[in-house]
Amino acid sequence: MPMVVYALYLISFVVGFTSVIGVVIAYVYRGKGPAWLDEHYRYQIRTFWIGLLYATIASILVLVVIGIPLLIALAVWLIVRCVKGFRGLQEKRAPDNVDTWLF
């Protein structure tokens, strides 16, 4: 299921609401697997909420033009976090630096 959540996050670039479905899945499955999978769910939940905060700030700053590059940076940030998570899943280990606000 963690791979599905990462995929839903990436699909949210095309269909905006899939990230909400992804975070709900992460909350539902959290605590029901091995520790390394629980870390992925925690990472995914943090990715959603931190991304929402960044998106809100960038959207407000669009009014002063600074928000446009910030939205692009947010897209790169989300892609990097998802790729990092996919890699960790393939290696059957938790993602590095789960508590970070960056990558």
JSON list of C-alpha atoms in Angstrom, two decimals:
[
{"chain": "A", "resi": 1, "resn": "MET", "atom": "CA", "xyz": [0.00, 0.00, 0.00]},
{"chain": "A", "resi": 2, "resn": "PRO", "atom": "CA", "xyz": [2.79, 2.55, 0.56]},
{"chain": "A", "resi": 3, "resn": "MET", "atom": "CA", "xyz": [3.65, 2.32, -3.14]},
{"chain": "A", "resi": 4, "resn": "VAL", "atom": "CA", "xyz": [0.03, 3.13, -3.98]},
{"chain": "A", "resi": 5, "resn": "VAL", "atom": "CA", "xyz": [0.17, 6.20, -1.74]},
{"chain": "A", "resi": 6, "resn": "TYR", "atom": "CA", "xyz": [3.33, 7.48, -3.44]},
{"chain": "A", "resi": 7, "resn": "ALA", "atom": "CA", "xyz": [1.69, 6.89, -6.83]},
{"chain": "A", "resi": 8, "resn": "LEU", "atom": "CA", "xyz": [-1.43, 8.78, -5.72]},
{"chain": "A", "resi": 9, "resn": "TYR", "atom": "CA", "xyz": [0.74, 11.69, -4.64]},
{"chain": "A", "resi": 10, "resn": "LEU", "atom": "CA", "xyz": [2.37, 11.82, -8.08]},
{"chain": "A", "resi": 11, "resn": "ILE", "atom": "CA", "xyz": [-0.97, 11.43, -9.87]},
{"chain": "A", "resi": 12, "resn": "SER", "atom": "CA", "xyz": [-2.21, 14.46, -7.93]},
{"chain": "A", "resi": 13, "resn": "PHE", "atom": "CA", "xyz": [-0.30, 16.63, -10.44]},
{"chain": "A", "resi": 14, "resn": "VAL", "atom": "CA", "xyz": [-2.97, 15.63, -12.97]},
{"chain": "A", "resi": 15, "resn": "VAL", "atom": "CA", "xyz": [-5.95, 14.88, -10.72]},
{"chain": "A", "resi": 16, "resn": "GLY", "atom": "CA", "xyz": [-5.66, 17.15, -7.69]},
{"chain": "A", "resi": 17, "resn": "PHE", "atom": "CA", "xyz": [-7.65, 15.18, -5.11]},
{"chain": "A", "resi": 18, "resn": "THR", "atom": "CA", "xyz": [-5.71, 11.90, -5.24]},
{"chain": "A", "resi": 19, "resn": "SER", "atom": "CA", "xyz": [-3.25, 13.11, -2.62]},
{"chain": "A", "resi": 20, "resn": "VAL", "atom": "CA", "xyz": [-6.14, 13.30, -0.13]},
{"chain": "A", "resi": 21, "resn": "ILE", "atom": "CA", "xyz": [-7.00, 9.68, -0.89]},
{"chain": "A", "resi": 22, "resn": "GLY", "atom": "CA", "xyz": [-3.32, 8.82, -0.41]},
{"chain": "A", "resi": 23, "resn": "VAL", "atom": "CA", "xyz": [-3.07, 10.42, 3.01]},
{"chain": "A", "resi": 24, "resn": "VAL", "atom": "CA", "xyz": [-6.27, 8.69, 4.14]},
{"chain": "A", "resi": 25, "resn": "ILE", "atom": "CA", "xyz": [-4.78, 5.35, 3.10]},
{"chain": "A", "resi": 26, "resn": "ALA", "atom": "CA", "xyz": [-1.56, 6.19, 4.97]},
{"chain": "A", "resi": 27, "resn": "TYR", "atom": "CA", "xyz": [-3.53, 6.99, 8.13]},
{"chain": "A", "resi": 28, "resn": "VAL", "atom": "CA", "xyz": [-5.59, 3.78, 7.83]},
{"chain": "A", "resi": 29, "resn": "TYR", "atom": "CA", "xyz": [-2.60, 1.47, 7.30]},
{"chain": "A", "resi": 30, "resn": "ARG", "atom": "CA", "xyz": [-0.25, 3.17, 9.79]},
{"chain": "A", "resi": 31, "resn": "GLY", "atom": "CA", "xyz": [0.67, 0.81, 12.62]},
{"chain": "A", "resi": 32, "resn": "LYS", "atom": "CA", "xyz": [-0.46, -2.34, 10.81]},
{"chain": "A", "resi": 33, "resn": "GLY", "atom": "CA", "xyz": [2.84, -3.51, 9.39]},
{"chain": "A", "resi": 34, "resn": "PRO", "atom": "CA", "xyz": [6.54, -3.83, 10.10]},
{"chain": "A", "resi": 35, "resn": "ALA", "atom": "CA", "xyz": [8.35, -0.83, 11.55]},
{"chain": "A", "resi": 36, "resn": "TRP", "atom": "CA", "xyz": [10.01, 0.14, 8.26]},
{"chain": "A", "resi": 37, "resn": "LEU", "atom": "CA", "xyz": [6.61, 0.32, 6.53]},
{"chain": "A", "resi": 38, "resn": "ASP", "atom": "CA", "xyz": [5.20, 2.39, 9.38]},
{"chain": "A", "resi": 39, "resn": "GLU", "atom": "CA", "xyz": [8.02, 4.85, 8.80]},
{"chain": "A", "resi": 40, "resn": "HIS", "atom": "CA", "xyz": [6.91, 5.13, 5.16]},
{"chain": "A", "resi": 41, "resn": "TYR", "atom": "CA", "xyz": [3.36, 5.89, 6.26]},
{"chain": "A", "resi": 42, "resn": "ARG", "atom": "CA", "xyz": [4.67, 8.51, 8.68]},
{"chain": "A", "resi": 43, "resn": "TYR", "atom": "CA", "xyz": [6.81, 9.99, 5.90]},
{"chain": "A", "resi": 44, "resn": "GLN", "atom": "CA", "xyz": [3.80, 10.09, 3.57]},
{"chain": "A", "resi": 45, "resn": "ILE", "atom": "CA", "xyz": [1.58, 11.75, 6.16]},
{"chain": "A", "resi": 46, "resn": "ARG", "atom": "CA", "xyz": [4.25, 14.36, 6.83]},
{"chain": "A", "resi": 47, "resn": "THR", "atom": "CA", "xyz": [4.72, 14.87, 3.08]},
{"chain": "A", "resi": 48, "resn": "PHE", "atom": "CA", "xyz": [1.02, 15.60, 2.67]},
{"chain": "A", "resi": 49, "resn": "TRP", "atom": "CA", "xyz": [0.73, 18.09, 5.53]},
{"chain": "A", "resi": 50, "resn": "ILE", "atom": "CA", "xyz": [4.03, 19.86, 4.85]},
{"chain": "A", "resi": 51, "resn": "GLY", "atom": "CA", "xyz": [3.17, 20.02, 1.14]},
{"chain": "A", "resi": 52, "resn": "LEU", "atom": "CA", "xyz": [-0.23, 21.49, 1.95]},
{"chain": "A", "resi": 53, "resn": "LEU", "atom": "CA", "xyz": [1.42, 24.16, 4.10]},
{"chain": "A", "resi": 54, "resn": "TYR", "atom": "CA", "xyz": [3.97, 24.97, 1.37]},
{"chain": "A", "resi": 55, "resn": "ALA", "atom": "CA", "xyz": [1.23, 25.05, -1.28]},
{"chain": "A", "resi": 56, "resn": "THR", "atom": "CA", "xyz": [-0.89, 27.41, 0.78]},
{"chain": "A", "resi": 57, "resn": "ILE", "atom": "CA", "xyz": [2.01, 29.81, 1.33]},
{"chain": "A", "resi": 58, "resn": "ALA", "atom": "CA", "xyz": [3.07, 29.65, -2.33]},
{"chain": "A", "resi": 59, "resn": "SER", "atom": "CA", "xyz": [-0.52, 30.19, -3.51]},
{"chain": "A", "resi": 60, "resn": "ILE", "atom": "CA", "xyz": [-0.84, 33.31, -1.39]},
{"chain": "A", "resi": 61, "resn": "LEU", "atom": "CA", "xyz": [2.51, 34.58, -2.67]},
{"chain": "A", "resi": 62, "resn": "VAL", "atom": "CA", "xyz": [1.37, 34.15, -6.29]},
{"chain": "A", "resi": 63, "resn": "LEU", "atom": "CA", "xyz": [-0.24, 37.55, -5.83]},
{"chain": "A", "resi": 64, "resn": "VAL", "atom": "CA", "xyz": [3.24, 39.06, -5.59]},
{"chain": "A", "resi": 65, "resn": "VAL", "atom": "CA", "xyz": [4.72, 36.78, -8.31]},
{"chain": "A", "resi": 66, "resn": "ILE", "atom": "CA", "xyz": [7.13, 35.04, -5.91]},
{"chain": "A", "resi": 67, "resn": "GLY", "atom": "CA", "xyz": [4.67, 32.17, -5.56]},
{"chain": "A", "resi": 68, "resn": "ILE", "atom": "CA", "xyz": [5.09, 30.88, -9.11]},
{"chain": "A", "resi": 69, "resn": "PRO", "atom": "CA", "xyz": [8.71, 29.72, -8.66]},
{"chain": "A", "resi": 70, "resn": "LEU", "atom": "CA", "xyz": [7.73, 28.44, -5.20]},
{"chain": "A", "resi": 71, "resn": "LEU", "atom": "CA", "xyz": [4.99, 26.27, -6.73]},
{"chain": "A", "resi": 72, "resn": "ILE", "atom": "CA", "xyz": [7.55, 24.86, -9.17]},
{"chain": "A", "resi": 73, "resn": "ALA", "atom": "CA", "xyz": [9.91, 24.19, -6.27]},
{"chain": "A", "resi": 74, "resn": "LEU", "atom": "CA", "xyz": [7.04, 22.49, -4.44]},
{"chain": "A", "resi": 75, "resn": "ALA", "atom": "CA", "xyz": [6.48, 20.17, -7.41]},
{"chain": "A", "resi": 76, "resn": "VAL", "atom": "CA", "xyz": [10.16, 19.24, -7.46]},
{"chain": "A", "resi": 77, "resn": "TRP", "atom": "CA", "xyz": [10.08, 18.72, -3.68]},
{"chain": "A", "resi": 78, "resn": "LEU", "atom": "CA", "xyz": [7.13, 16.34, -3.93]},
{"chain": "A", "resi": 79, "resn": "ILE", "atom": "CA", "xyz": [8.67, 14.36, -6.79]},
{"chain": "A", "resi": 80, "resn": "VAL", "atom": "CA", "xyz": [11.97, 13.98, -4.91]},
{"chain": "A", "resi": 81, "resn": "ARG", "atom": "CA", "xyz": [10.20, 12.80, -1.75]},
{"chain": "A", "resi": 82, "resn": "CYS", "atom": "CA", "xyz": [8.14, 10.26, -3.69]},
{"chain": "A", "resi": 83, "resn": "VAL", "atom": "CA", "xyz": [11.16, 8.92, -5.59]},
{"chain": "A", "resi": 84, "resn": "LYS", "atom": "CA", "xyz": [13.06, 8.68, -2.31]},
{"chain": "A", "resi": 85, "resn": "GLY", "atom": "CA", "xyz": [10.14, 6.74, -0.83]},
{"chain": "A", "resi": 86, "resn": "PHE", "atom": "CA", "xyz": [9.90, 4.41, -3.84]},
{"chain": "A", "resi": 87, "resn": "ARG", "atom": "CA", "xyz": [13.61, 3.69, -3.54]},
{"chain": "A", "resi": 88, "resn": "GLY", "atom": "CA", "xyz": [13.27, 2.89, 0.14]},
{"chain": "A", "resi": 89, "resn": "LEU", "atom": "CA", "xyz": [10.38, 0.52, -0.58]},
{"chain": "A", "resi": 90, "resn": "GLN", "atom": "CA", "xyz": [12.38, -1.31, -3.23]},
{"chain": "A", "resi": 91, "resn": "GLU", "atom": "CA", "xyz": [15.23, -1.76, -0.75]},
{"chain": "A", "resi": 92, "resn": "LYS", "atom": "CA", "xyz": [12.75, -2.78, 2.00]},
{"chain": "A", "resi": 93, "resn": "ARG", "atom": "CA", "xyz": [13.91, -0.05, 4.38]},
{"chain": "A", "resi": 94, "resn": "ALA", "atom": "CA", "xyz": [12.51, 3.13, 5.87]},
{"chain": "A", "resi": 95, "resn": "PRO", "atom": "CA", "xyz": [13.15, 6.42, 4.06]},
{"chain": "A", "resi": 96, "resn": "ASP", "atom": "CA", "xyz": [16.09, 8.47, 5.29]},
{"chain": "A", "resi": 97, "resn": "ASN", "atom": "CA", "xyz": [15.39, 11.54, 7.44]},
{"chain": "A", "resi": 98, "resn": "VAL", "atom": "CA", "xyz": [11.68, 10.97, 8.00]},
{"chain": "A", "resi": 99, "resn": "ASP", "atom": "CA", "xyz": [11.46, 14.06, 10.22]},
{"chain": "A", "resi": 100, "resn": "THR", "atom": "CA", "xyz": [12.95, 16.49, 7.70]},
{"chain": "A", "resi": 101, "resn": "TRP", "atom": "CA", "xyz": [10.95, 19.32, 6.15]},
{"chain": "A", "resi": 102, "resn": "LEU", "atom": "CA", "xyz": [13.03, 19.19, 2.96]},
{"chain": "A", "resi": 103, "resn": "PHE", "atom": "CA", "xyz": [14.18, 15.97, 1.33]}
]
